[in-house]
XYZ file of C-alpha atoms in Angstrom:
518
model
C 54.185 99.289 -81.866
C 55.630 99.895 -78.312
C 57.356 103.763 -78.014
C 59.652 102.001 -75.705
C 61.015 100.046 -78.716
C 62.181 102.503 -80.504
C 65.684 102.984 -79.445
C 65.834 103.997 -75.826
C 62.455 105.109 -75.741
C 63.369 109.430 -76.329
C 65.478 109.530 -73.008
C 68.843 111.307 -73.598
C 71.779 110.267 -72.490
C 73.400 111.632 -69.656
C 75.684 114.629 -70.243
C 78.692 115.838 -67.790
C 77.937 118.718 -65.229
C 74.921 120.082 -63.874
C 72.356 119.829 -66.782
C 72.857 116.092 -66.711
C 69.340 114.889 -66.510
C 67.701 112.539 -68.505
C 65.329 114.103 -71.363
C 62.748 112.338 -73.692
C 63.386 113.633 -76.982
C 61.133 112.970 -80.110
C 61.884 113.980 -83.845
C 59.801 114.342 -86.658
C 60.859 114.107 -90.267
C 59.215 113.498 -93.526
C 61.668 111.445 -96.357
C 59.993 113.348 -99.295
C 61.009 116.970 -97.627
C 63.923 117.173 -99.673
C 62.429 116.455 -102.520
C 61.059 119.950 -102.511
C 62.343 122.716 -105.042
C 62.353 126.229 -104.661
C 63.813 126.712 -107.868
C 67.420 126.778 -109.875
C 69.096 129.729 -107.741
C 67.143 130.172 -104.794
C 68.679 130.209 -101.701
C 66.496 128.104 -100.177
C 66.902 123.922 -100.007
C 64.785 121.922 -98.020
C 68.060 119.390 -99.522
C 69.331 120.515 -96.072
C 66.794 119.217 -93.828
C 67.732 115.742 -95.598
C 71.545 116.422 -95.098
C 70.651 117.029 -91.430
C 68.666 113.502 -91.276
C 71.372 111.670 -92.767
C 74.100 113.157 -90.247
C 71.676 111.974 -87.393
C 71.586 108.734 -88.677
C 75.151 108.197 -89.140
C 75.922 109.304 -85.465
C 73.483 107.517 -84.388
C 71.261 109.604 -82.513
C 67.752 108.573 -84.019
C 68.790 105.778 -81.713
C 68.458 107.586 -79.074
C 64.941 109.337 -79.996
C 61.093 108.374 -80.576
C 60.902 109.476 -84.324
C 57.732 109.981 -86.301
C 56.761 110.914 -89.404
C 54.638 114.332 -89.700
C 50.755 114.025 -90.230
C 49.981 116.627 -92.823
C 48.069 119.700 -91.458
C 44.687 119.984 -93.307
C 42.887 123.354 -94.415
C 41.427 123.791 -91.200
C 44.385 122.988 -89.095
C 46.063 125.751 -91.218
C 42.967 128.277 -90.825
C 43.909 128.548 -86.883
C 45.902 131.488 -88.182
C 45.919 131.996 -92.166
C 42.749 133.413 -93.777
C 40.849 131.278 -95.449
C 41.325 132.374 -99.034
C 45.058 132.714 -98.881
C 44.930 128.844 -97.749
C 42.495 128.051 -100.776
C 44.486 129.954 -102.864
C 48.169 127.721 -101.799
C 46.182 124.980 -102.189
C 45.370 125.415 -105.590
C 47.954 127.860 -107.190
C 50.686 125.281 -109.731
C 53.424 126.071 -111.370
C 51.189 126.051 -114.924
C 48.518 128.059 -113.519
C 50.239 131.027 -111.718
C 50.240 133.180 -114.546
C 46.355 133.227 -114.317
C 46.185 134.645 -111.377
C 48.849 137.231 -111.549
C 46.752 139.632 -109.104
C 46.257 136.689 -106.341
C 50.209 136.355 -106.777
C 50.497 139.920 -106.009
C 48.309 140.170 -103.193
C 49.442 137.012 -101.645
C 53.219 138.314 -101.904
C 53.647 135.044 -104.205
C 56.347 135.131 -106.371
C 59.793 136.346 -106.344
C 61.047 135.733 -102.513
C 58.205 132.864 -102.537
C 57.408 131.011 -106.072
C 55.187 128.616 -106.394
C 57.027 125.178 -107.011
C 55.421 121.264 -107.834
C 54.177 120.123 -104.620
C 53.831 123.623 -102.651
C 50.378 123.216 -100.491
C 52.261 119.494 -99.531
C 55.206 121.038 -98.542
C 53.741 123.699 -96.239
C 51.116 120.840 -95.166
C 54.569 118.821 -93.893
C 55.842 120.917 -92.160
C 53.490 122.849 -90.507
C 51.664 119.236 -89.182
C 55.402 118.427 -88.091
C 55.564 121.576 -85.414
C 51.925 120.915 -84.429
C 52.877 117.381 -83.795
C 55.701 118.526 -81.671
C 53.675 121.054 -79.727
C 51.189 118.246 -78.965
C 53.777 115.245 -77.908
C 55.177 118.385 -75.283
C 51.499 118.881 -74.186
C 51.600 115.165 -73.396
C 54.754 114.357 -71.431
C 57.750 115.220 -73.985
C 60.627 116.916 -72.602
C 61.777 117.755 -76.599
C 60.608 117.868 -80.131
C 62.240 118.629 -82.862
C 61.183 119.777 -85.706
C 64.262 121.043 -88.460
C 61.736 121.378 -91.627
C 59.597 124.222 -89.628
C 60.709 127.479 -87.952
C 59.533 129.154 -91.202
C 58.843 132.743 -89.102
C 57.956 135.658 -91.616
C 54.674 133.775 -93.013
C 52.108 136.533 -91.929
C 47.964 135.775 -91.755
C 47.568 136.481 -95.427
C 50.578 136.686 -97.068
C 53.748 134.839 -97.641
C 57.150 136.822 -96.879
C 60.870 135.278 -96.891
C 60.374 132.323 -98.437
C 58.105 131.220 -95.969
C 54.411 130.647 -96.659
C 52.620 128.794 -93.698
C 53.723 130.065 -90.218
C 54.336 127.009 -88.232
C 55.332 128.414 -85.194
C 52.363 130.687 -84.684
C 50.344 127.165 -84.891
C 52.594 125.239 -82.989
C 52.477 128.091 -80.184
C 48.429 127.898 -80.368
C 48.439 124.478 -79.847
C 50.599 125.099 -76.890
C 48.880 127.230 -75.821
C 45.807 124.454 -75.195
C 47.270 123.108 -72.016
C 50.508 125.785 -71.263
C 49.551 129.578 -69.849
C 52.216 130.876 -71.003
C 54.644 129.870 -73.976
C 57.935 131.696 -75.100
C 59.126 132.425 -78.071
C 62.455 132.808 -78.983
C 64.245 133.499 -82.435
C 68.030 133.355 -83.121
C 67.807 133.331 -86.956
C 69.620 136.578 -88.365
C 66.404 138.160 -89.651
C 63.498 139.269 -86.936
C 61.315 136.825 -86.454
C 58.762 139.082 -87.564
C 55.969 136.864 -88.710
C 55.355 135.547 -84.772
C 55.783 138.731 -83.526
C 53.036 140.140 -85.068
C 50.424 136.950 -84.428
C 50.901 137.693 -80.528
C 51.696 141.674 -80.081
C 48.900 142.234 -78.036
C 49.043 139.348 -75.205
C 50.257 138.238 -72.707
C 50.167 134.587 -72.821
C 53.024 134.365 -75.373
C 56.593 136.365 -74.602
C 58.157 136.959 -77.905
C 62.233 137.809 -77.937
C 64.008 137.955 -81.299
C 67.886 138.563 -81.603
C 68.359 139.450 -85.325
C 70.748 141.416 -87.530
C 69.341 145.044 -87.673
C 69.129 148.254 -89.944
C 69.026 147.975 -93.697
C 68.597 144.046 -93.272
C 65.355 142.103 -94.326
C 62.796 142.362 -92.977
C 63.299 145.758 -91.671
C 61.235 145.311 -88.575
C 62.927 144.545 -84.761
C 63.483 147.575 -83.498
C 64.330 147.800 -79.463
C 61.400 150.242 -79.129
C 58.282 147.948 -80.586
C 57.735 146.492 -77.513
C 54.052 145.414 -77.901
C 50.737 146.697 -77.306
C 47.888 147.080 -74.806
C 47.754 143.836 -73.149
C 51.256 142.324 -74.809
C 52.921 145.630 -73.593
C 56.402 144.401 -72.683
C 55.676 140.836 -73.809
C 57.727 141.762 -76.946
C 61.324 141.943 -76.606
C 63.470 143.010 -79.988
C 67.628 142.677 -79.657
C 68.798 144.775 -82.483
C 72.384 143.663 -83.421
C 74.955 144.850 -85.875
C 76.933 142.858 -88.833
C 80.147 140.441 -87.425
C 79.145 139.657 -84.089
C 80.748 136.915 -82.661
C 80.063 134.061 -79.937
C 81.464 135.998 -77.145
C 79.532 138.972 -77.501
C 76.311 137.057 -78.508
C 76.337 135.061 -75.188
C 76.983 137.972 -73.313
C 74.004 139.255 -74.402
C 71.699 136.213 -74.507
C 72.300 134.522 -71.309
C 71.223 137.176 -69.011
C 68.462 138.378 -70.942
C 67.057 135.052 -71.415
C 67.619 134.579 -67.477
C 65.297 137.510 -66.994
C 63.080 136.595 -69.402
C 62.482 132.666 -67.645
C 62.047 134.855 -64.033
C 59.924 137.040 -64.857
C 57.847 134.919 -67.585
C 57.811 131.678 -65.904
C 56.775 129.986 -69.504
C 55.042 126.626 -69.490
C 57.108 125.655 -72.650
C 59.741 127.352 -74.990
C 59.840 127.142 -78.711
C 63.529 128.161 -80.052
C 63.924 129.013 -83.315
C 67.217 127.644 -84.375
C 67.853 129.472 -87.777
C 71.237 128.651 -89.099
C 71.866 131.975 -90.796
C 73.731 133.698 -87.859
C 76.196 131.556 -88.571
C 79.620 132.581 -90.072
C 79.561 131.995 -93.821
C 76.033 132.211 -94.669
C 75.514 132.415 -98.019
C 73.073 135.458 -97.164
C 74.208 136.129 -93.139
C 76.372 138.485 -91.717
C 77.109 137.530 -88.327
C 80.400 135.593 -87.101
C 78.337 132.778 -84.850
C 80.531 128.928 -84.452
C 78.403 125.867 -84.592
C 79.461 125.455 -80.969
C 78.047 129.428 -79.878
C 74.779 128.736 -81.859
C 74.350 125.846 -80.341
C 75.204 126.965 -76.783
C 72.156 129.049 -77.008
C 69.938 125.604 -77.145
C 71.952 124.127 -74.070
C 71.314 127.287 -72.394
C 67.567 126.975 -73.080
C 67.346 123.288 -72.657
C 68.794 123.686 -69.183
C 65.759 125.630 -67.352
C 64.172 122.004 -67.770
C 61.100 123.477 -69.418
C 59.551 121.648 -72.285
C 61.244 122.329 -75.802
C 60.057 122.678 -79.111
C 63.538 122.938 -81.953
C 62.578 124.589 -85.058
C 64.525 124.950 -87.695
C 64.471 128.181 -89.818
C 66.771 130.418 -92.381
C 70.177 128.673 -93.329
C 71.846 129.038 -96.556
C 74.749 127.515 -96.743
C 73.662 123.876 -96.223
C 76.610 121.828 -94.940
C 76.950 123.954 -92.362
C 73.139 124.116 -91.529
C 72.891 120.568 -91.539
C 76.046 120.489 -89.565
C 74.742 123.000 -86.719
C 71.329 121.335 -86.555
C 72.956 117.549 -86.480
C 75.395 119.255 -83.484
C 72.139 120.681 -81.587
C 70.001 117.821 -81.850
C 73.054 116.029 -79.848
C 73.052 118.708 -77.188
C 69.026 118.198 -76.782
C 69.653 114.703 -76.250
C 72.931 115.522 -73.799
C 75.308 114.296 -76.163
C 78.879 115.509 -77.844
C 79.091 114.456 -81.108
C 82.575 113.652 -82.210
C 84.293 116.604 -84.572
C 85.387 113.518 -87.407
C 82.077 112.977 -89.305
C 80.928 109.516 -90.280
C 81.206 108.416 -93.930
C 77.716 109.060 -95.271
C 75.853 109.671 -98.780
C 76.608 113.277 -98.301
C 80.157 113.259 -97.004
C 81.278 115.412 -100.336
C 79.513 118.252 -98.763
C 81.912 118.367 -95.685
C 85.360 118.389 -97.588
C 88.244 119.336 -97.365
C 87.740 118.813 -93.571
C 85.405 116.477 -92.879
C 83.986 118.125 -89.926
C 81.131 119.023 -87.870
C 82.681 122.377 -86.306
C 84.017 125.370 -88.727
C 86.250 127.836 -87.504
C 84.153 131.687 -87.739
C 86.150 133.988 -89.648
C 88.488 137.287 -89.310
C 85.751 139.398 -90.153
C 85.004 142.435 -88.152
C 82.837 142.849 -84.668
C 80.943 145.409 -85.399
C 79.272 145.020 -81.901
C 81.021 147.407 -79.269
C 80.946 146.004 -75.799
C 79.216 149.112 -74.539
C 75.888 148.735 -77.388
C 75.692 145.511 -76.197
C 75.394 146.299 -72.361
C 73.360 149.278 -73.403
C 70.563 147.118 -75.346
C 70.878 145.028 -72.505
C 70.121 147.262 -69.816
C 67.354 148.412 -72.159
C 65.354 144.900 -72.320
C 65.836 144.104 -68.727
C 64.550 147.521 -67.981
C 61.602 146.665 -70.083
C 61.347 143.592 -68.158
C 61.116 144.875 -64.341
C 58.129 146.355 -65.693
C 56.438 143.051 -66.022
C 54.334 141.794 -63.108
C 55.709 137.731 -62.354
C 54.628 135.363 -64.012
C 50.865 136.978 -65.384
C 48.012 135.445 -63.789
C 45.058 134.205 -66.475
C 41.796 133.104 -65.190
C 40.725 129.548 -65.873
C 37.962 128.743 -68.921
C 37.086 126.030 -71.106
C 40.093 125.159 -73.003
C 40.186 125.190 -77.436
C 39.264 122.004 -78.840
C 42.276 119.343 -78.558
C 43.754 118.351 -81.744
C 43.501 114.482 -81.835
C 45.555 112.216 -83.706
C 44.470 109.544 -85.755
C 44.454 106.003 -83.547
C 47.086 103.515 -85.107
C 45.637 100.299 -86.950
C 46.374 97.801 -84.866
C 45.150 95.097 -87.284
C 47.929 96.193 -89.718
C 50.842 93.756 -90.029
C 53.707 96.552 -90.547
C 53.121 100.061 -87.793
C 55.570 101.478 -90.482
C 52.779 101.519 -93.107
C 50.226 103.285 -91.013
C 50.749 106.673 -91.944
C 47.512 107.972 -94.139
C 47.418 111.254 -95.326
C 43.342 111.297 -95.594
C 43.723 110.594 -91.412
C 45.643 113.116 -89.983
C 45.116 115.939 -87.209
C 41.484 116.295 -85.804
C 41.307 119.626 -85.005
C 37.599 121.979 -84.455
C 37.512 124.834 -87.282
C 38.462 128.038 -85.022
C 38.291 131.673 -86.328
C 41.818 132.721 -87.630
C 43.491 135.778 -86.560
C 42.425 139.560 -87.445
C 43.854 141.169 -89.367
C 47.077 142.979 -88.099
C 48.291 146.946 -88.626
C 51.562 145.894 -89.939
C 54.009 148.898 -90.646
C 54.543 149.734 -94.473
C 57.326 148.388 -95.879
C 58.994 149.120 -98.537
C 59.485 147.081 -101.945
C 62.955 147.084 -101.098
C 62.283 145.756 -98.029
C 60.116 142.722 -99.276
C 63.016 140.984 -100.963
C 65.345 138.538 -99.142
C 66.488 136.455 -101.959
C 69.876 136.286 -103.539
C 70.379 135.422 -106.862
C 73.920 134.288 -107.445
C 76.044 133.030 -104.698
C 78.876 134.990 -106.702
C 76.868 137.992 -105.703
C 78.267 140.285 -103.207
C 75.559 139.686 -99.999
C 72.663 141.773 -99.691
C 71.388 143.652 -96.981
C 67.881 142.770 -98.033
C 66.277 146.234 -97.663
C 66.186 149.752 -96.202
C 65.299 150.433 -92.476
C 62.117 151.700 -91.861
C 60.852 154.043 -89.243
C 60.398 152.409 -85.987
C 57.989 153.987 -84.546
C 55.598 152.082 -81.919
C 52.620 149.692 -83.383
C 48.910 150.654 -83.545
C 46.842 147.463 -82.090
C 47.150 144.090 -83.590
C 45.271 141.439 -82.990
C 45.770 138.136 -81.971
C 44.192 134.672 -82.716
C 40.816 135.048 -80.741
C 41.429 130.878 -80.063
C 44.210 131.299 -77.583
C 42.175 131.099 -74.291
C 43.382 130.164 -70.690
C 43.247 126.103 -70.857
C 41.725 124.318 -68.175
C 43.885 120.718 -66.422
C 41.612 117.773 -68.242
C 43.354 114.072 -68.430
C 45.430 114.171 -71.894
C 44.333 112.162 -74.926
C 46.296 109.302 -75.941
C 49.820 110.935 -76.303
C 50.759 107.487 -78.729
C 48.362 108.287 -81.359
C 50.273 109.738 -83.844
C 51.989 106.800 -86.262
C 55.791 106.314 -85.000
C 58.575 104.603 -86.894
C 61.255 103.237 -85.455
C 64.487 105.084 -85.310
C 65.978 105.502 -88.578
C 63.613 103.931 -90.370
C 61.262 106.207 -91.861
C 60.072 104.888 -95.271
C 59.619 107.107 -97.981
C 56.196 107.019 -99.738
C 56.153 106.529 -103.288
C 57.476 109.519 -105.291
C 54.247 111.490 -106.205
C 53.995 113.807 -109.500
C 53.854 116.987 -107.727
C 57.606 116.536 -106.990
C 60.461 116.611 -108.402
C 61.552 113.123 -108.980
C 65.312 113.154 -109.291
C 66.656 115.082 -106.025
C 70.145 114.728 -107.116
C 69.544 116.463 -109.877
C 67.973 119.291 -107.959
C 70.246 120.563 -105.592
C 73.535 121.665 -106.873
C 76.730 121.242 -104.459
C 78.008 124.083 -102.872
């Protein structure tokens, strides 16, 4: 199948002003991701990332995008970063078995925060191939990708944390890392993107910058003062912020720091981390953020016209996740969305207004104007001690993760997907093991039980003192320029027409009966 057939071929439309240039945008999305279950009362509902498809449909914007449908990552692909036996051990831990291997549970922080569900390994297989997929369609000539399953960003080498198991990003970023010098990372999900920060605190190649809710807030970790280590000293840049903050004082503080940050870094590609729990209203946020200040943050990043990976993240109140992440896939592809939503199979979820934008609430700033130019002053400090734009020298570049050729001899491209053919990707080493800081139990949990529950601040602070060394994947050399593999090799379905596979038993069969309305 031709890419150019598929709507109009990825390129945006044209938006109003000075960021009006064309961008080719792709999307992935799997149809069974919804299908996935944390569990009656968990905060967490891949439902949402199904909301959010459904939106895009009915506005009409996987018209205007090349969308495929995620190859699932394989053991191996997932070994890049995870140890070994924690990836053995998702891959065979079920529902029925768990409670014969209580002490893997406990050492793989399985459990509360992160159960194991029908279909787990799959799930974190999905999405994870999903970012990877985006990283390599930017390596070959993307301008976008979007990925809303992934962004999952407290998954740590061995151990789940936050209802995240597989850290997508950190694999994404590596693959990235294959042709780019330097990638950025940047996180505006309320909790510290904590996971990521760890996999690259001691280099240089990857610029990590996290604006989070901070103090007595999960996971406890962000402080202004961790800054990175030895080689990655400086290459770590924390925001701390405080409860109530609002789109004013957010933009104040992330456009000139993320100015800096593009000066002085000079990143070959950006992966934003689009986390729809700084929004006003989360079911477990605290922050005052409008759809329209969230997303301003992606139309400030998307204007430095450096390739873009969109990740989606934490989000707990889904109809207004879906709504923020339907909003910001417009603004990658230059478009405004109109306020009136489209009748669609999820319209319920919008009422009584029927809109995309929500008004933030009363609730209190808690951010003074003179923290915020403090913590600003701080991080920009920190970044005049950065030399331009570090130099690496040139060697032979990791192993390029090849997808499978499409079957030309097949009558319908939309049946081509095969699981058993996915990513091609050399078996690397996975990362060291890091000197995290203790935390504390109370730290560890994120979840909220009852949405009548009074919210959480998931935690007590711990002490903030700077890191000892931790180590990085060992995979994440300098790449050297060779001519790109075939960029169309990954099977592509035409815009708004990705078929869902036959249900399979490890999931929940009845998704309507899963996911209760908010």
């Amino acid at each position: 199948m031709d890419q150019s057939s598929a709507g109009a071929g990825g390129n945006s439309l044209t938006s109003v002003g000075p960021d009006a240039q064309k961008r080719r945008v792709c999307y992935f999305y799997d149809p069974e991701v919804g299908n996935y279950y944390y569990g009656q009362g968990h905060p967490m509902k891949p439902h949402r990332v199904r909301m959010t498809h459904s939106l895009l449909a009915h506005y009409g914007l996987l018209d205007q995008m090349q969308v495929f449908r995620p190859h699932p990552a394989r053991d191996r692909d997932l070994c890049r970063f995870h140890a070994d036996d924690y990836i053995a051990f998702l891959r065979t831990v079920t529902p029925e078995t768990q409670h014969e291997q209580i002490r893997s549970l406990k050492r793989f922080n399985v459990g509360e925060d992160c159960p194991v569900f029908d279909g787990l390994y799959t799930y974190c297989q999905t999405y994870a191939g999903a970012s990877v997929g985006g990283a390599v369609k930017l390596n070959h000539g993307h301008d976008i990708a979007i990925n809303w399953s992934g962004g999952l960003h407290h998954a740590k080498k061995c151990e789940a944390s936050g209802f995240c198991y597989v850290n997508d990003i950190v694999l994404a970023i590596l693959e990235l890392l294959k042709y780019q010098e330097r990638v950025l990372y940047v996180d505006i999900d309320i909790h510290h993107g904590d996971g990521v920060e760890e996999a690259f605190y001691t280099t240089n190649r990857v610029m990590t910058v996290s604006f989070h809710k901070f103090g007595d807030y999960f996971p406890g970790t962000g402080d202004i003062r961790d800054i990175g280590y030895s080689e990655g000293k400086y290459y770590c840049l924390n925001v701390p912020l405080d409860d109530g903050i609002d789109d004013e004082s957010y933009l104040f503080i992330f456009k000139p720091i993320m100015s800096k940050v593009m000066e002085m870094f000079r990143p070959g590609a950006v992966v934003l981390q689009c986390g729809a729990d700084s929004l006003s209203g989360d079911r477990l946020g605290c922050f005052n953020l409008s759809i329209k200040g969230h997303a301003e943050c992606v139309k400030f990043m998307r204007s430095f016209n450096v390739p873009l990976l969109l990740l989606g993240g934490g989000g707990y109140t889904i109809r207004n996740v879906a709504r923020c992440w339907c909003y910001e896939t417009g603004v990658a592809l230059g478009q405004e969305i109109e306020d009136k939503m489209p009748v669609s199979e999820y319209y319920e979820y919008f009422g009584p207004d029927y809109t995309i934008h929500v008004a933030p609430s009363n609730m209190e700033n808690k951010n003074t104007h003179q923290q915020l130019q403090d913590i600003k002053c701080k991080i920009v400090d920190n970044l005049s001690k950065l030399q331009h734009a570090p130099s690496v020298q040139f060697q032979e570049r990791a192993p390029e993760t090849k997808l499978p050729e499409p079957d030309e001899d097949q009558e319908d491209p939309d049946e081509r997907h095969d699981p058993d053919s996915d990513m091609e990707l050399d078996y690397h080493k996975p990362l060291e093991a890091s000197a995290r800081r203790s935390l504390t139990e109370g730290n560890r949990v994120k979840r909220e039980f009852s949405e009548m529950e009074t919210k959480d601040q998931h935690g007590s602070r711990v002490t903030t003192e700077h890191r000892g060394p931790e180590h990085m994947a060992e995979d994440i050399a300098p790449s050297k320029q060779t001519p790109p593999a075939d960029a169309n090799a990954m099977a592509m379905y035409a815009p708004g027409s990705v078929k869902a596979e036959p249900e399979s038993s490890t999931k929940l069969p009845d998704p309507s009966a899963m996911h209760q309305k908010p």
